[in-house]
PDB file of C-alpha atoms in Angstrom:
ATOM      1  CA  UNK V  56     108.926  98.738 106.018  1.00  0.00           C
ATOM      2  CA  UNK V  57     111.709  98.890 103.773  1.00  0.00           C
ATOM      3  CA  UNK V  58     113.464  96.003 105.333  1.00  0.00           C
ATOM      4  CA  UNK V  59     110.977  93.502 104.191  1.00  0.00           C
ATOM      5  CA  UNK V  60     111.792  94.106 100.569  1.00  0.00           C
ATOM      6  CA  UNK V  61     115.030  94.449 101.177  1.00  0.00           C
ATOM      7  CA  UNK V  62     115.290  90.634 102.156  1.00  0.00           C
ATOM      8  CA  UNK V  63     111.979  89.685 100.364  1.00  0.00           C
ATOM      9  CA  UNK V  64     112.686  92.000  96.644  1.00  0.00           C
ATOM     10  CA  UNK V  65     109.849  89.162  95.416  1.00  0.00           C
ATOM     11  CA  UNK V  66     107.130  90.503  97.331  1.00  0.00           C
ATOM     12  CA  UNK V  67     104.344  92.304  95.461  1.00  0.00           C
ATOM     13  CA  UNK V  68     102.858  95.893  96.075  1.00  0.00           C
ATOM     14  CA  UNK V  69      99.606  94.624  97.775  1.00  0.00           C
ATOM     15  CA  UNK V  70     102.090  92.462 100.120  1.00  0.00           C
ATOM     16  CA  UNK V  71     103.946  95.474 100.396  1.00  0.00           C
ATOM     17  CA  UNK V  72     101.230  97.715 101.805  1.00  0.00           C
ATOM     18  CA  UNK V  73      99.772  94.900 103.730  1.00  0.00           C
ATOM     19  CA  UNK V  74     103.031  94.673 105.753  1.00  0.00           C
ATOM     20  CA  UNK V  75     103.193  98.507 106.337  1.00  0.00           C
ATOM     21  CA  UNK V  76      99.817  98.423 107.351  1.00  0.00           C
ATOM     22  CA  UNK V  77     100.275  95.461 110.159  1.00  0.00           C
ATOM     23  CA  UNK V  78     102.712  97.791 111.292  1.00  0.00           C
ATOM     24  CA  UNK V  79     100.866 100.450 111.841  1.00  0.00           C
ATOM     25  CA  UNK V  80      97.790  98.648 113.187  1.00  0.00           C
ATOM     26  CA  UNK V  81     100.727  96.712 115.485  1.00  0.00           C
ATOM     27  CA  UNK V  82     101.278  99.867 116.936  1.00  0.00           C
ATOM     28  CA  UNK V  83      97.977 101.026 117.221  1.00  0.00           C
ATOM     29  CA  UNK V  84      96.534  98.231 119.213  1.00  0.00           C
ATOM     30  CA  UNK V  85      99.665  98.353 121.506  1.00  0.00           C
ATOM     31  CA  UNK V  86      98.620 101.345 122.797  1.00  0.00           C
ATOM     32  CA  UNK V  87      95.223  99.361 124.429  1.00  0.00           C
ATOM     33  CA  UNK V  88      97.100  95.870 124.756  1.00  0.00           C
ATOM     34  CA  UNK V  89     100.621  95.063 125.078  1.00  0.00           C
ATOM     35  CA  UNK V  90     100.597  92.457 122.107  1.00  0.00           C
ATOM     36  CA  UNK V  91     104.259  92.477 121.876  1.00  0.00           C
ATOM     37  CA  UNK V  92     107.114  94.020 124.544  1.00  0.00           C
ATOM     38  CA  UNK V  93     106.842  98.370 124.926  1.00  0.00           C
ATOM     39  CA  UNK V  94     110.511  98.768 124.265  1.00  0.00           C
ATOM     40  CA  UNK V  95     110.034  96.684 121.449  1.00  0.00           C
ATOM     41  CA  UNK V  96     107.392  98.640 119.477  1.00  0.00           C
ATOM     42  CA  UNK V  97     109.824 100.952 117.415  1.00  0.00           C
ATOM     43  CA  UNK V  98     111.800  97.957 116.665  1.00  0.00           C
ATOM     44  CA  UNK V  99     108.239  95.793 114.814  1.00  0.00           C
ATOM     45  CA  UNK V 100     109.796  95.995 111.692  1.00  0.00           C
ATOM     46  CA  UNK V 101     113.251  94.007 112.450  1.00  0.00           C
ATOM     47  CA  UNK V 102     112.045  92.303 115.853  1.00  0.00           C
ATOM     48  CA  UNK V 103     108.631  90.968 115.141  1.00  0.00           C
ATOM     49  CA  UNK V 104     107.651  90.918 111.259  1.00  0.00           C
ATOM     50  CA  UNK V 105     111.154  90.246 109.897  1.00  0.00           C
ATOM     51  CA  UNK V 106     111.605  87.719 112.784  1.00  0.00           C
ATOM     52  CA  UNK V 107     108.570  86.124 111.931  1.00  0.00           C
ATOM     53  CA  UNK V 108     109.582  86.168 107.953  1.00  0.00           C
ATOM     54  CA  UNK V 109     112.834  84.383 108.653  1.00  0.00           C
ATOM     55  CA  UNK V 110     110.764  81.039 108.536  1.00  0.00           C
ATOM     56  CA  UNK V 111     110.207  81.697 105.161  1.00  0.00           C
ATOM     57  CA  UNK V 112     113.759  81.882 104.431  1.00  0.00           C
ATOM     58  CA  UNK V 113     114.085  78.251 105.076  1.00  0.00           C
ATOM     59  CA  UNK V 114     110.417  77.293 103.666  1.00  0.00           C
ATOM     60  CA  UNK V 115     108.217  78.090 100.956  1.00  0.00           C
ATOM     61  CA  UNK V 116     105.034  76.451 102.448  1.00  0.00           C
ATOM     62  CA  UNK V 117     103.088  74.924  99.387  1.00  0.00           C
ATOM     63  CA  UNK V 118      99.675  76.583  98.209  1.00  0.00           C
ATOM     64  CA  UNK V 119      96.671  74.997  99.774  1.00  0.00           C
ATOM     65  CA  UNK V 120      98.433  73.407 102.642  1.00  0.00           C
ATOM     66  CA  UNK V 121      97.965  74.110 106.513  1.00  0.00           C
ATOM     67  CA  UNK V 122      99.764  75.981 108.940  1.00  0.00           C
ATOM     68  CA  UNK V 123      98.976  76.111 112.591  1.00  0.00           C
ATOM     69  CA  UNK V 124     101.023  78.737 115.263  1.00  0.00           C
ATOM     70  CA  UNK V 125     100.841  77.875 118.529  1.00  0.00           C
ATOM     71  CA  UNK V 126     100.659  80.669 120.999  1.00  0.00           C
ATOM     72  CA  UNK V 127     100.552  83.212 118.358  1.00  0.00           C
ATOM     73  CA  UNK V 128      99.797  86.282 120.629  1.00  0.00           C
ATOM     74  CA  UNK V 129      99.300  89.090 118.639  1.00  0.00           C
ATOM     75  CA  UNK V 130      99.592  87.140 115.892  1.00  0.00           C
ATOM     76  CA  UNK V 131     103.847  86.184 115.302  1.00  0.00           C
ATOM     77  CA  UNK V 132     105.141  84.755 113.433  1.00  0.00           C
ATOM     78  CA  UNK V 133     101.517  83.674 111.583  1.00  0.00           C
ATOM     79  CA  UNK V 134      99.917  87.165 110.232  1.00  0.00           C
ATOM     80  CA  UNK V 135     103.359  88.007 108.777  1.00  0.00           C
ATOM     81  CA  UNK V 136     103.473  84.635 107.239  1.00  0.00           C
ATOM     82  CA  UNK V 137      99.909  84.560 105.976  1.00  0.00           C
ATOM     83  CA  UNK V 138     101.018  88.166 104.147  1.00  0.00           C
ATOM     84  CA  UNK V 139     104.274  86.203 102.641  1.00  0.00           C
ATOM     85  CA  UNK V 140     101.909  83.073 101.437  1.00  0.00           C
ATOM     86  CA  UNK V 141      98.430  84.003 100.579  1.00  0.00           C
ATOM     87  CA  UNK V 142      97.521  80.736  98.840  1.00  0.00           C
ATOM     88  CA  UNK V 143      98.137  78.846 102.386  1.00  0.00           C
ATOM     89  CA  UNK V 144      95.956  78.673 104.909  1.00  0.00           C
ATOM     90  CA  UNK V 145      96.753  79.607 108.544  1.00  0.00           C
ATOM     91  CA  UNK V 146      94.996  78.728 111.834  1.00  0.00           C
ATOM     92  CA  UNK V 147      96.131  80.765 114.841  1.00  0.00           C
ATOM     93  CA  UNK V 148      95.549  79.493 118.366  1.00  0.00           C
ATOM     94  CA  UNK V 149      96.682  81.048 121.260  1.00  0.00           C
ATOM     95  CA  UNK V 150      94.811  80.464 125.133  1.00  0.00           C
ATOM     96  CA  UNK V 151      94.354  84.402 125.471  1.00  0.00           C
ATOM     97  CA  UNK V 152      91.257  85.396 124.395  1.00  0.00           C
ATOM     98  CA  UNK V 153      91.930  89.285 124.199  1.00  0.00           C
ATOM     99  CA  UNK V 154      94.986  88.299 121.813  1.00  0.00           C
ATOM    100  CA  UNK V 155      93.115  86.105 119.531  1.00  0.00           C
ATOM    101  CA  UNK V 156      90.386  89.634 119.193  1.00  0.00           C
ATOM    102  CA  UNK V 157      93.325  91.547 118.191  1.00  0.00           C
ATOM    103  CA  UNK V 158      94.278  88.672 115.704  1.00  0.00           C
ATOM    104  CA  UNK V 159      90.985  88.223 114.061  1.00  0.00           C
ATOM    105  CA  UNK V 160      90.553  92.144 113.897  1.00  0.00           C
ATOM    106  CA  UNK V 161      94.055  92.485 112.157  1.00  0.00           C
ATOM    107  CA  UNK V 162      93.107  89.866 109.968  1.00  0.00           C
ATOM    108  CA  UNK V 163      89.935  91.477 108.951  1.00  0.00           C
ATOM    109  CA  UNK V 164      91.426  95.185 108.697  1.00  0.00           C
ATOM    110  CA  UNK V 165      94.308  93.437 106.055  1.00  0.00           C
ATOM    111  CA  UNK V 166      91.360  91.057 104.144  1.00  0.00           C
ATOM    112  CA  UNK V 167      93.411  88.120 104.973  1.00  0.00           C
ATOM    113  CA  UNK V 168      91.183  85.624 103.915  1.00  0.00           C
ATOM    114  CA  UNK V 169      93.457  82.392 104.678  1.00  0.00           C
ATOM    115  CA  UNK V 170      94.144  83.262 108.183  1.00  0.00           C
ATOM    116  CA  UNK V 171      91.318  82.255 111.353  1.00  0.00           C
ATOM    117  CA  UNK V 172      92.138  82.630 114.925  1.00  0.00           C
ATOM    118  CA  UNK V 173      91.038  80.922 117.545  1.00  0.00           C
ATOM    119  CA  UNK V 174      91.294  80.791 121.695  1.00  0.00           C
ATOM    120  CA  UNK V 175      92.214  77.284 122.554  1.00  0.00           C
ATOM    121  CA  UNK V 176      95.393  75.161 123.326  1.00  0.00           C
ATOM    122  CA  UNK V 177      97.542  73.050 120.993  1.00  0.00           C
ATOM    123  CA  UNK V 178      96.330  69.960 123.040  1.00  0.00           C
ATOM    124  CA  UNK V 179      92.536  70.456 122.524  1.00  0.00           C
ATOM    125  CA  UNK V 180      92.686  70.833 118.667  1.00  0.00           C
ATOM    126  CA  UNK V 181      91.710  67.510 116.666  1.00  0.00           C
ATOM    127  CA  UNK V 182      92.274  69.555 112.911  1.00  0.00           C
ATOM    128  CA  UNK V 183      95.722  68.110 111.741  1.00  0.00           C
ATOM    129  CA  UNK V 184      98.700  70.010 109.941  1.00  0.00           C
ATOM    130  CA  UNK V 185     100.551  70.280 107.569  1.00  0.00           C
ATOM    131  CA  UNK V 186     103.183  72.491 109.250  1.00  0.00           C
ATOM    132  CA  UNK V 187     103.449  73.660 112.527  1.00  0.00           C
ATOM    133  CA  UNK V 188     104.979  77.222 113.664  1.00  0.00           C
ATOM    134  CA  UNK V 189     105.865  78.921 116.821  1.00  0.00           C
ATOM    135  CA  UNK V 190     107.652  81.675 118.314  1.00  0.00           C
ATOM    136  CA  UNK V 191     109.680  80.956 121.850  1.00  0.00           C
ATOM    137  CA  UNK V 192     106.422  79.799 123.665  1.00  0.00           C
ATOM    138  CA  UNK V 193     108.176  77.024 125.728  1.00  0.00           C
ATOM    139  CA  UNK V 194     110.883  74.270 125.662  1.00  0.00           C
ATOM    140  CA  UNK V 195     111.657  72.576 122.827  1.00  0.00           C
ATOM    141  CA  UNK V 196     110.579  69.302 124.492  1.00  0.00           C
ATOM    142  CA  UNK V 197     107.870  70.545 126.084  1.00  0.00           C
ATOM    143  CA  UNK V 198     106.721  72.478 123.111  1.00  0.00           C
ATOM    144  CA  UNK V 199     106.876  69.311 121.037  1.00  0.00           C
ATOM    145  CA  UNK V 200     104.198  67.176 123.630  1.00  0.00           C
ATOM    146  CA  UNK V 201     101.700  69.660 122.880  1.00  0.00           C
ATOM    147  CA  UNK V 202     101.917  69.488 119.125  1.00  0.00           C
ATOM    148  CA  UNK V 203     102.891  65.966 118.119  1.00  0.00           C
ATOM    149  CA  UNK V 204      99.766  64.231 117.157  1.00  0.00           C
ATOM    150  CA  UNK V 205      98.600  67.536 114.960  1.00  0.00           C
ATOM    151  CA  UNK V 206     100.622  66.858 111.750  1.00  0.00           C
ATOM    152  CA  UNK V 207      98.788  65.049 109.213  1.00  0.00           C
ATOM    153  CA  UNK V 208      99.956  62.195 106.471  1.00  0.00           C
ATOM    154  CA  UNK V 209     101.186  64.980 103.880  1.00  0.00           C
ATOM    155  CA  UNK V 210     103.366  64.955 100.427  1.00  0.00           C
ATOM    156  CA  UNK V 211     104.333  68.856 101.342  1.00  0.00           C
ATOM    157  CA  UNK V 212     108.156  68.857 101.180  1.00  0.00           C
ATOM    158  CA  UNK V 213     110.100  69.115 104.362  1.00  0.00           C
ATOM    159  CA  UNK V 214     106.394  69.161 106.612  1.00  0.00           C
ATOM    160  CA  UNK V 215     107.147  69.497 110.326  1.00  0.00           C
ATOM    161  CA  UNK V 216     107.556  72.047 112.914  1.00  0.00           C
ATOM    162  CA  UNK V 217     109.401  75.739 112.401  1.00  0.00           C
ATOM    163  CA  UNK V 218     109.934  76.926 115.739  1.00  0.00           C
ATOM    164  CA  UNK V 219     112.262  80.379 116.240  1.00  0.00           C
ATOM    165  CA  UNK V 220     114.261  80.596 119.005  1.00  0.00           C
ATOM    166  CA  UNK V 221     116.938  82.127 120.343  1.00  0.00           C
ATOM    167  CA  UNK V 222     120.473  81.603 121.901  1.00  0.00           C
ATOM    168  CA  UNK V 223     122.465  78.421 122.673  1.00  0.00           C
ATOM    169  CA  UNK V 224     119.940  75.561 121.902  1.00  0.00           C
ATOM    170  CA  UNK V 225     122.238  72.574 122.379  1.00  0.00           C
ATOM    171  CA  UNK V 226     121.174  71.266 126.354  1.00  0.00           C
ATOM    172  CA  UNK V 227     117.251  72.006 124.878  1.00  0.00           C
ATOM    173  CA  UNK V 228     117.645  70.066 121.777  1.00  0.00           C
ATOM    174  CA  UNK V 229     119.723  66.817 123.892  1.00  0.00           C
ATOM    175  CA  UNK V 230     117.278  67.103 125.952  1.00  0.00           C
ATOM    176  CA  UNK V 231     114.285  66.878 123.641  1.00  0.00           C
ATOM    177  CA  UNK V 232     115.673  63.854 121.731  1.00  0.00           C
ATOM    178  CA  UNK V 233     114.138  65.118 118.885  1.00  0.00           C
ATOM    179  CA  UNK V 234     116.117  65.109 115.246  1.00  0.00           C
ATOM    180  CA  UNK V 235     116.250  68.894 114.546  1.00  0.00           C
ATOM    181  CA  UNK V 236     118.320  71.027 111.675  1.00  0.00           C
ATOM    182  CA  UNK V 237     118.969  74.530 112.842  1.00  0.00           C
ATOM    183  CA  UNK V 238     118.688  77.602 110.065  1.00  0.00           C
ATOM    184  CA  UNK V 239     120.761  80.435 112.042  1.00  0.00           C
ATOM    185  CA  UNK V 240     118.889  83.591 110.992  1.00  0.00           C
ATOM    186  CA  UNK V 241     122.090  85.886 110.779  1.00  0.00           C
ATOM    187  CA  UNK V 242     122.754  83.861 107.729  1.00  0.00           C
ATOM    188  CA  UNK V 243     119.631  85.379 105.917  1.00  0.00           C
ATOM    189  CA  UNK V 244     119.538  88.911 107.882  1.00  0.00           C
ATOM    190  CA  UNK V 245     122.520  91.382 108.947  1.00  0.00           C
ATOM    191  CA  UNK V 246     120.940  93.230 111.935  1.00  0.00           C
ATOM    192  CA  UNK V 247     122.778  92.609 115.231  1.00  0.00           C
ATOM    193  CA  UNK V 248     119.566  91.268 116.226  1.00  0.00           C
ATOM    194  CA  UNK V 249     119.553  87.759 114.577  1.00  0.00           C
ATOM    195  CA  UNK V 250     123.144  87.282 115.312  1.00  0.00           C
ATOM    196  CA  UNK V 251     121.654  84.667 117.779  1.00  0.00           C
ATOM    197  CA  UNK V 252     118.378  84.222 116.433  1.00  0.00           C
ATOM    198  CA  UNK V 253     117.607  81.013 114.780  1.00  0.00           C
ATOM    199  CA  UNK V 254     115.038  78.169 113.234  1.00  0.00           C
ATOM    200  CA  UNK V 255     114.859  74.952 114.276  1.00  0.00           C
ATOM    201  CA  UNK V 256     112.992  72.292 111.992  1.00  0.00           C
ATOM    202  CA  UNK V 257     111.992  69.222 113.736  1.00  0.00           C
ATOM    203  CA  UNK V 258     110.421  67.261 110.719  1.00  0.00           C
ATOM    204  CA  UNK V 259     107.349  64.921 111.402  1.00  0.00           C
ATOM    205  CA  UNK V 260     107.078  61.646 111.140  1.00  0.00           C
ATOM    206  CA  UNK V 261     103.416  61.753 109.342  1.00  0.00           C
TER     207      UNK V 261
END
């Protein structure tokens, strides 16, 4: 787990072991459930906990705020970030309810006390947000109807939705009509993976 300090040389020891140890338990539950891709798993470090820490190259969420991620699965990109900011609070939804068990129980096993998980959709919550993450569940435009009336009126500087995705984004984002700035990930990390990887903000209007 090297590679997180490499591109995070801020993080603390506890953070430190905390992200070593989501790796491990990663791989661990993987073996019962496939929470993230098989011919992924040797790759968690770069592909799936880096990944999910390249939103925090383009935000520093504010302590005490919310974050919500929307079909988190095994909990990506919001366990990594609730490592990276333990003075924010995280709510993890996804509609899979043996995903959301592995959550909760890797949120437990690391004591992260600002994360809950919960089995439900983005369209059933009434809480509101601060911040809303994701990680390539759908269209950006059809992403975007499930999540637009769960920001809240906030202060927190540059509040909206950080949603990673990948490839050419330019028909998705016309077609969303949504304003959007685009962080391209290979700007923050030099693996071959993120050459295409990127973060699109879509502020809210709250």
């Amino acid at each position: 787990m090297d590679i997180i300090k490499k591109y995070f040389p801020e993080i603390t020891g506890q953070q430190q072991e905390k992200f070593a140890r989501l790796n491990e338990l990663y791989k661990e539950w993987n073996a019962k459930i496939n929470v993230v891709s098989r011919k992924d798993i040797d790759e968690l470090p770069t592909r799936h906990i880096l990944h999910s820490l390249g939103i925090a190259k383009v935000i520093q969420f504010q302590a005490n705020t919310h974050v919500l991620d929307v079909g988190t699965g095994g909990g990506l990109p919001g366990l990594p970030l609730a490592i990276m900011f333990p003075e924010v609070k995280f709510h993890l939804v996804d509609s899979i309810g043996k995903k959301i068990h592995v959550v909760q129980s890797i949120a437990d096993e690391l004591k992260l006390h600002n994360v809950t998980a919960q089995q439900t959709r983005a369209e059933q919550l009434h809480d509101r947000y601060d911040y809303i993450v994701s990680r390539a569940v759908a269209r950006l435009a059809e992403f975007y109807q499930w999540i637009q009336f769960r920001f809240k009126e906030t202060d927190a500087p540059n509040h909206g939705l950080y949603y990673l995705k990948g490839g050419d984004l330019t028909e998705e984002i016309t077609e969303s009509g949504l304003v959007t700035e685009l962080f391209d990930l290979k700007n923050y990390f030099e693996e071959e993976f993120f050459d295409t990887k990127k973060v699109v903000f879509v502020p809210s209007v709250g």
